[in-house]
PDB file of C-alpha atoms and ligand atoms in Angstrom:
ATOM      1  CA  MET A   1      61.186 117.250  84.374  1.00  0.00           C
ATOM      2  CA  LYS A   2      64.514 118.682  85.552  1.00  0.00           C
ATOM      3  CA  GLU A   3      65.547 120.376  82.314  1.00  0.00           C
ATOM      4  CA  LEU A   4      62.260 122.272  82.060  1.00  0.00           C
ATOM      5  CA  LYS A   5      62.224 123.315  85.718  1.00  0.00           C
ATOM      6  CA  GLU A   6      65.818 124.618  85.526  1.00  0.00           C
ATOM      7  CA  ARG A   7      64.927 126.618  82.455  1.00  0.00           C
ATOM      8  CA  ILE A   8      61.822 128.080  84.107  1.00  0.00           C
ATOM      9  CA  VAL A   9      63.960 129.204  87.064  1.00  0.00           C
ATOM     10  CA  SER A  10      66.770 130.635  84.911  1.00  0.00           C
ATOM     11  CA  ASP A  11      64.762 132.194  82.015  1.00  0.00           C
ATOM     12  CA  GLY A  12      61.192 132.549  83.279  1.00  0.00           C
ATOM     13  CA  ARG A  13      59.876 135.740  84.820  1.00  0.00           C
ATOM     14  CA  ALA A  14      57.069 136.209  87.339  1.00  0.00           C
ATOM     15  CA  LEU A  15      54.885 139.206  86.621  1.00  0.00           C
ATOM     16  CA  GLU A  16      52.372 140.972  88.922  1.00  0.00           C
ATOM     17  CA  GLY A  17      49.037 139.202  88.972  1.00  0.00           C
ATOM     18  CA  GLY A  18      50.396 135.653  89.041  1.00  0.00           C
ATOM     19  CA  ILE A  19      51.526 135.469  85.398  1.00  0.00           C
ATOM     20  CA  LEU A  20      54.621 133.500  84.452  1.00  0.00           C
ATOM     21  CA  LYS A  21      56.394 134.806  81.341  1.00  0.00           C
ATOM     22  CA  VAL A  22      58.167 132.057  79.404  1.00  0.00           C
ATOM     23  CA  ASP A  23      58.338 133.816  76.032  1.00  0.00           C
ATOM     24  CA  GLY A  24      62.030 133.254  75.614  1.00  0.00           C
ATOM     25  CA  PHE A  25      61.721 129.433  75.248  1.00  0.00           C
ATOM     26  CA  ILE A  26      58.040 128.232  75.260  1.00  0.00           C
ATOM     27  CA  ASN A  27      55.523 130.555  73.697  1.00  0.00           C
ATOM     28  CA  HIS A  28      57.115 133.278  71.604  1.00  0.00           C
ATOM     29  CA  GLN A  29      60.729 132.331  70.877  1.00  0.00           C
ATOM     30  CA  ILE A  30      60.701 128.488  71.041  1.00  0.00           C
ATOM     31  CA  ASP A  31      63.613 126.253  72.102  1.00  0.00           C
ATOM     32  CA  SER A  32      62.973 123.327  69.816  1.00  0.00           C
ATOM     33  CA  GLN A  33      65.362 121.001  71.600  1.00  0.00           C
ATOM     34  CA  LEU A  34      63.594 121.619  74.944  1.00  0.00           C
ATOM     35  CA  MET A  35      60.219 121.327  73.209  1.00  0.00           C
ATOM     36  CA  MET A  36      61.187 117.914  71.825  1.00  0.00           C
ATOM     37  CA  SER A  37      62.238 116.755  75.335  1.00  0.00           C
ATOM     38  CA  ILE A  38      58.825 118.035  76.572  1.00  0.00           C
ATOM     39  CA  ALA A  39      57.059 116.066  73.833  1.00  0.00           C
ATOM     40  CA  ARG A  40      59.036 112.888  74.670  1.00  0.00           C
ATOM     41  CA  GLU A  41      58.069 113.284  78.321  1.00  0.00           C
ATOM     42  CA  PHE A  42      54.362 113.609  77.404  1.00  0.00           C
ATOM     43  CA  VAL A  43      54.653 110.475  75.278  1.00  0.00           C
ATOM     44  CA  ARG A  44      56.398 108.583  78.120  1.00  0.00           C
ATOM     45  CA  ARG A  45      53.804 109.658  80.706  1.00  0.00           C
ATOM     46  CA  THR A  46      50.800 108.738  78.487  1.00  0.00           C
ATOM     47  CA  GLU A  47      52.156 105.357  77.343  1.00  0.00           C
ATOM     48  CA  GLY A  48      49.262 103.389  78.830  1.00  0.00           C
ATOM     49  CA  VAL A  49      46.564 105.739  77.504  1.00  0.00           C
ATOM     50  CA  GLU A  50      44.722 104.776  74.347  1.00  0.00           C
ATOM     51  CA  TYR A  51      43.939 107.745  72.123  1.00  0.00           C
ATOM     52  CA  ASP A  52      43.366 108.453  68.474  1.00  0.00           C
ATOM     53  CA  LYS A  53      44.347 112.120  68.100  1.00  0.00           C
ATOM     54  CA  ILE A  54      46.043 114.959  69.910  1.00  0.00           C
ATOM     55  CA  VAL A  55      44.102 118.165  70.392  1.00  0.00           C
ATOM     56  CA  THR A  56      45.318 121.590  71.488  1.00  0.00           C
ATOM     57  CA  ILE A  57      44.266 125.272  71.329  1.00  0.00           C
ATOM     58  CA  GLU A  58      46.076 127.718  69.130  1.00  0.00           C
ATOM     59  CA  ALA A  59      48.593 129.195  69.366  1.00  0.00           C
ATOM     60  CA  SER A  60      50.922 128.252  72.200  1.00  0.00           C
ATOM     61  CA  GLY A  61      49.759 124.670  72.540  1.00  0.00           C
ATOM     62  CA  ILE A  62      50.637 123.857  68.947  1.00  0.00           C
ATOM     63  CA  ALA A  63      54.403 123.576  69.446  1.00  0.00           C
ATOM     64  CA  PRO A  64      54.410 120.831  72.073  1.00  0.00           C
ATOM     65  CA  ALA A  65      51.349 119.154  70.541  1.00  0.00           C
ATOM     66  CA  ILE A  66      52.737 118.893  67.016  1.00  0.00           C
ATOM     67  CA  LEU A  67      55.839 117.181  68.402  1.00  0.00           C
ATOM     68  CA  VAL A  68      53.722 114.674  70.356  1.00  0.00           C
ATOM     69  CA  ALA A  69      51.786 114.071  67.146  1.00  0.00           C
ATOM     70  CA  TYR A  70      55.082 113.562  65.239  1.00  0.00           C
ATOM     71  CA  LEU A  71      56.480 111.110  67.815  1.00  0.00           C
ATOM     72  CA  THR A  72      53.259 109.063  68.013  1.00  0.00           C
ATOM     73  CA  GLY A  73      52.285 109.290  64.327  1.00  0.00           C
ATOM     74  CA  LYS A  74      48.803 110.542  65.333  1.00  0.00           C
ATOM     75  CA  PRO A  75      46.976 113.489  63.842  1.00  0.00           C
ATOM     76  CA  LEU A  76      46.910 116.842  65.658  1.00  0.00           C
ATOM     77  CA  VAL A  77      43.787 118.989  65.612  1.00  0.00           C
ATOM     78  CA  PHE A  78      44.146 122.485  66.962  1.00  0.00           C
ATOM     79  CA  VAL A  79      41.014 124.231  68.221  1.00  0.00           C
ATOM     80  CA  LYS A  80      40.719 127.731  66.827  1.00  0.00           C
ATOM     81  CA  LYS A  81      40.340 130.881  68.889  1.00  0.00           C
ATOM     82  CA  SER A  82      37.944 132.274  66.356  1.00  0.00           C
ATOM     83  CA  VAL A  83      34.791 131.400  64.385  1.00  0.00           C
ATOM     84  CA  PRO A  84      35.970 131.030  60.768  1.00  0.00           C
ATOM     85  CA  SER A  85      33.088 131.634  58.310  1.00  0.00           C
ATOM     86  CA  THR A  86      34.355 128.817  56.063  1.00  0.00           C
ATOM     87  CA  MET A  87      34.417 126.127  58.808  1.00  0.00           C
ATOM     88  CA  GLU A  88      32.086 123.195  58.041  1.00  0.00           C
ATOM     89  CA  GLY A  89      30.112 121.519  60.798  1.00  0.00           C
ATOM     90  CA  MET A  90      31.414 123.750  63.538  1.00  0.00           C
ATOM     91  CA  VAL A  91      31.276 122.871  67.219  1.00  0.00           C
ATOM     92  CA  ALA A  92      32.075 125.810  69.579  1.00  0.00           C
ATOM     93  CA  SER A  93      32.418 126.745  73.187  1.00  0.00           C
ATOM     94  CA  GLU A  94      32.991 129.923  75.238  1.00  0.00           C
ATOM     95  CA  VAL A  95      36.302 130.201  77.066  1.00  0.00           C
ATOM     96  CA  PHE A  96      37.385 132.844  79.589  1.00  0.00           C
ATOM     97  CA  SER A  97      41.018 133.846  79.163  1.00  0.00           C
ATOM     98  CA  PHE A  98      43.002 134.330  82.399  1.00  0.00           C
ATOM     99  CA  THR A  99      45.723 136.330  80.748  1.00  0.00           C
ATOM    100  CA  LYS A 100      43.471 138.574  78.576  1.00  0.00           C
ATOM    101  CA  ASN A 101      40.638 138.866  81.145  1.00  0.00           C
ATOM    102  CA  ARG A 102      37.915 138.353  78.567  1.00  0.00           C
ATOM    103  CA  SER A 103      35.841 135.541  76.973  1.00  0.00           C
ATOM    104  CA  TYR A 104      36.254 134.295  73.439  1.00  0.00           C
ATOM    105  CA  THR A 105      34.704 131.573  71.260  1.00  0.00           C
ATOM    106  CA  VAL A 106      36.775 128.523  70.409  1.00  0.00           C
ATOM    107  CA  SER A 107      35.755 126.271  67.544  1.00  0.00           C
ATOM    108  CA  ALA A 108      36.605 123.093  65.666  1.00  0.00           C
ATOM    109  CA  SER A 109      35.259 121.255  62.690  1.00  0.00           C
ATOM    110  CA  ARG A 110      33.217 118.230  63.961  1.00  0.00           C
ATOM    111  CA  LYS A 111      34.555 115.903  61.295  1.00  0.00           C
ATOM    112  CA  PHE A 112      38.139 116.113  62.632  1.00  0.00           C
ATOM    113  CA  ILE A 113      37.258 115.007  66.170  1.00  0.00           C
ATOM    114  CA  GLU A 114      33.933 113.118  65.992  1.00  0.00           C
ATOM    115  CA  GLY A 115      34.072 109.748  67.722  1.00  0.00           C
ATOM    116  CA  SER A 116      37.762 110.114  68.666  1.00  0.00           C
ATOM    117  CA  ARG A 117      39.614 109.556  71.932  1.00  0.00           C
ATOM    118  CA  LEU A 118      41.680 112.711  72.438  1.00  0.00           C
ATOM    119  CA  LEU A 119      44.848 113.641  74.274  1.00  0.00           C
ATOM    120  CA  PHE A 120      44.700 117.319  75.131  1.00  0.00           C
ATOM    121  CA  ILE A 121      48.049 119.131  75.286  1.00  0.00           C
ATOM    122  CA  ASP A 122      48.500 122.812  76.297  1.00  0.00           C
ATOM    123  CA  ASP A 123      51.287 125.083  77.476  1.00  0.00           C
ATOM    124  CA  PHE A 124      49.618 126.244  80.764  1.00  0.00           C
ATOM    125  CA  LEU A 125      47.071 124.982  83.220  1.00  0.00           C
ATOM    126  CA  ALA A 126      45.822 127.946  85.242  1.00  0.00           C
ATOM    127  CA  ASN A 127      42.055 127.926  86.056  1.00  0.00           C
ATOM    128  CA  GLY A 128      41.299 125.197  83.597  1.00  0.00           C
ATOM    129  CA  ASN A 129      39.026 127.290  81.311  1.00  0.00           C
ATOM    130  CA  ALA A 130      40.778 126.399  78.070  1.00  0.00           C
ATOM    131  CA  ALA A 131      40.704 122.697  78.972  1.00  0.00           C
ATOM    132  CA  MET A 132      37.014 122.896  79.949  1.00  0.00           C
ATOM    133  CA  GLY A 133      36.271 124.495  76.600  1.00  0.00           C
ATOM    134  CA  VAL A 134      37.983 121.689  74.737  1.00  0.00           C
ATOM    135  CA  VAL A 135      36.165 119.010  76.822  1.00  0.00           C
ATOM    136  CA  ASP A 136      32.895 120.802  75.926  1.00  0.00           C
ATOM    137  CA  ILE A 137      33.735 120.833  72.219  1.00  0.00           C
ATOM    138  CA  ALA A 138      34.697 117.163  72.419  1.00  0.00           C
ATOM    139  CA  HIS A 139      31.322 116.255  74.029  1.00  0.00           C
ATOM    140  CA  LYS A 140      29.459 118.269  71.365  1.00  0.00           C
ATOM    141  CA  ALA A 141      31.241 116.199  68.695  1.00  0.00           C
ATOM    142  CA  GLN A 142      30.677 112.819  70.480  1.00  0.00           C
ATOM    143  CA  ALA A 143      34.425 112.648  71.189  1.00  0.00           C
ATOM    144  CA  GLU A 144      36.181 112.143  74.498  1.00  0.00           C
ATOM    145  CA  VAL A 145      39.206 113.768  76.118  1.00  0.00           C
ATOM    146  CA  VAL A 146      40.895 110.747  77.734  1.00  0.00           C
ATOM    147  CA  ALA A 147      44.003 112.511  79.198  1.00  0.00           C
ATOM    148  CA  MET A 148      45.508 115.943  79.522  1.00  0.00           C
ATOM    149  CA  GLY A 149      49.101 117.166  79.471  1.00  0.00           C
ATOM    150  CA  PHE A 150      50.306 120.613  80.469  1.00  0.00           C
ATOM    151  CA  VAL A 151      53.832 121.918  80.070  1.00  0.00           C
ATOM    152  CA  ILE A 152      53.424 124.206  83.144  1.00  0.00           C
ATOM    153  CA  GLU A 153      50.733 123.982  85.818  1.00  0.00           C
ATOM    154  CA  LYS A 154      50.180 126.894  88.146  1.00  0.00           C
ATOM    155  CA  GLY A 155      49.448 124.901  91.292  1.00  0.00           C
ATOM    156  CA  PHE A 156      48.132 127.929  93.175  1.00  0.00           C
ATOM    157  CA  GLN A 157      45.148 128.330  90.760  1.00  0.00           C
ATOM    158  CA  CYS A 158      42.089 126.110  90.664  1.00  0.00           C
ATOM    159  CA  GLY A 159      42.608 124.347  87.328  1.00  0.00           C
ATOM    160  CA  ARG A 160      43.518 120.919  88.633  1.00  0.00           C
ATOM    161  CA  GLU A 161      40.735 120.943  91.222  1.00  0.00           C
ATOM    162  CA  ARG A 162      38.126 121.900  88.587  1.00  0.00           C
ATOM    163  CA  LEU A 163      39.358 119.365  86.011  1.00  0.00           C
ATOM    164  CA  SER A 164      39.715 116.545  88.533  1.00  0.00           C
ATOM    165  CA  SER A 165      35.907 116.519  88.883  1.00  0.00           C
ATOM    166  CA  LEU A 166      35.869 115.281  85.291  1.00  0.00           C
ATOM    167  CA  GLY A 167      37.917 112.176  86.180  1.00  0.00           C
ATOM    168  CA  ILE A 168      40.353 112.749  83.320  1.00  0.00           C
ATOM    169  CA  PRO A 169      44.045 111.998  84.141  1.00  0.00           C
ATOM    170  CA  ILE A 170      46.254 115.083  84.203  1.00  0.00           C
ATOM    171  CA  GLU A 171      50.008 115.232  83.609  1.00  0.00           C
ATOM    172  CA  SER A 172      51.948 118.425  84.269  1.00  0.00           C
ATOM    173  CA  LEU A 173      55.660 118.575  83.570  1.00  0.00           C
ATOM    174  CA  ALA A 174      56.425 121.455  85.919  1.00  0.00           C
ATOM    175  CA  ILE A 175      54.214 122.700  88.746  1.00  0.00           C
ATOM    176  CA  ILE A 176      54.549 126.261  90.041  1.00  0.00           C
ATOM    177  CA  GLU A 177      53.894 126.472  93.793  1.00  0.00           C
ATOM    178  CA  SER A 178      53.807 130.253  93.900  1.00  0.00           C
ATOM    179  CA  LEU A 179      54.679 133.443  92.052  1.00  0.00           C
ATOM    180  CA  ASP A 180      54.197 135.628  95.195  1.00  0.00           C
ATOM    181  CA  ASP A 181      56.364 138.743  95.313  1.00  0.00           C
ATOM    182  CA  CYS A 182      57.316 138.003  91.664  1.00  0.00           C
ATOM    183  CA  LYS A 183      59.446 135.048  92.797  1.00  0.00           C
ATOM    184  CA  ILE A 184      59.182 131.704  91.058  1.00  0.00           C
ATOM    185  CA  VAL A 185      58.749 128.793  93.481  1.00  0.00           C
ATOM    186  CA  LEU A 186      58.450 125.378  91.961  1.00  0.00           C
ATOM    187  CA  ARG A 187      56.699 122.446  93.698  1.00  0.00           C
TER     188      ARG A 187
HETATM  189  P1  5GP B   1      43.314 128.439  81.917  1.00  0.00           P
HETATM  190  O1  5GP B   1      42.370 128.302  80.764  1.00  0.00           O
HETATM  191  O2  5GP B   1      43.768 127.117  82.488  1.00  0.00           O
HETATM  192  O3  5GP B   1      42.772 129.385  82.941  1.00  0.00           O
HETATM  193  O4  5GP B   1      44.605 129.155  81.394  1.00  0.00           O
HETATM  194  C1  5GP B   1      45.390 128.506  80.422  1.00  0.00           C
HETATM  195  C2  5GP B   1      45.642 129.329  79.262  1.00  0.00           C
HETATM  196  O5  5GP B   1      45.949 130.689  79.657  1.00  0.00           O
HETATM  197  C3  5GP B   1      46.890 128.812  78.567  1.00  0.00           C
HETATM  198  O6  5GP B   1      46.506 128.337  77.312  1.00  0.00           O
HETATM  199  C4  5GP B   1      47.834 129.952  78.467  1.00  0.00           C
HETATM  200  O7  5GP B   1      47.952 130.387  77.142  1.00  0.00           O
HETATM  201  C5  5GP B   1      47.256 131.081  79.305  1.00  0.00           C
HETATM  202  N1  5GP B   1      47.934 131.295  80.577  1.00  0.00           N
HETATM  203  C6  5GP B   1      47.457 131.127  81.823  1.00  0.00           C
HETATM  204  N2  5GP B   1      48.318 131.477  82.763  1.00  0.00           N
HETATM  205  C7  5GP B   1      49.420 131.883  82.110  1.00  0.00           C
HETATM  206  C8  5GP B   1      50.695 132.385  82.555  1.00  0.00           C
HETATM  207  O8  5GP B   1      50.976 132.534  83.748  1.00  0.00           O
HETATM  208  N3  5GP B   1      51.572 132.712  81.598  1.00  0.00           N
HETATM  209  C9  5GP B   1      51.323 132.575  80.271  1.00  0.00           C
HETATM  210  N4  5GP B   1      52.276 132.888  79.414  1.00  0.00           N
HETATM  211  N5  5GP B   1      50.138 132.107  79.815  1.00  0.00           N
HETATM  212  C10 5GP B   1      49.192 131.762  80.753  1.00  0.00           C
END
């Protein structure tokens, strides 16, 4: 996706430790026009996939995911990065955060995903921990993740390799080859 790749090169910033900062247009300040183009591209790439709902993890996944939900007319369920005491019929999983270097519990209410075919959308694919957590939650609720879409995949981390063992199709709109020496190199 040319528009996204150009924006990553012009406005993204590579930090020490292999972190890409895109807070000027993706996950803090949001460029809604770009985000809509991103959502359209996800819809185009998943045209042949049959799914009932879109699922993401709060907070950064919600922006692209809600626009995919809007375009397709399907509901969006966002998995929570907490364990709300008022949640009914909770299904939960442990996720290790690459950026925060700690584990946290993610949760969802079973009734919103039970028996559904899910399209998982997120901002980044790094080591695949968030995606694995959502797949685990889906299994616990007798639901199925049938495809995954990532705005940015860090191709130098092991996420794709780990997820490919699950046999779920993966679509990434921009793949980062390397962030070595704090330089952004796209694939
Ligand atoms: P994973 O679970 O695949 O290891 O990491 C994906 C999650 O970590 C994403 O939801 C994203 O929020 C965060 N993340 C991973 N790598 C980066 C990065 O380089 N930059 C930013 N901004 N977030 C990242």
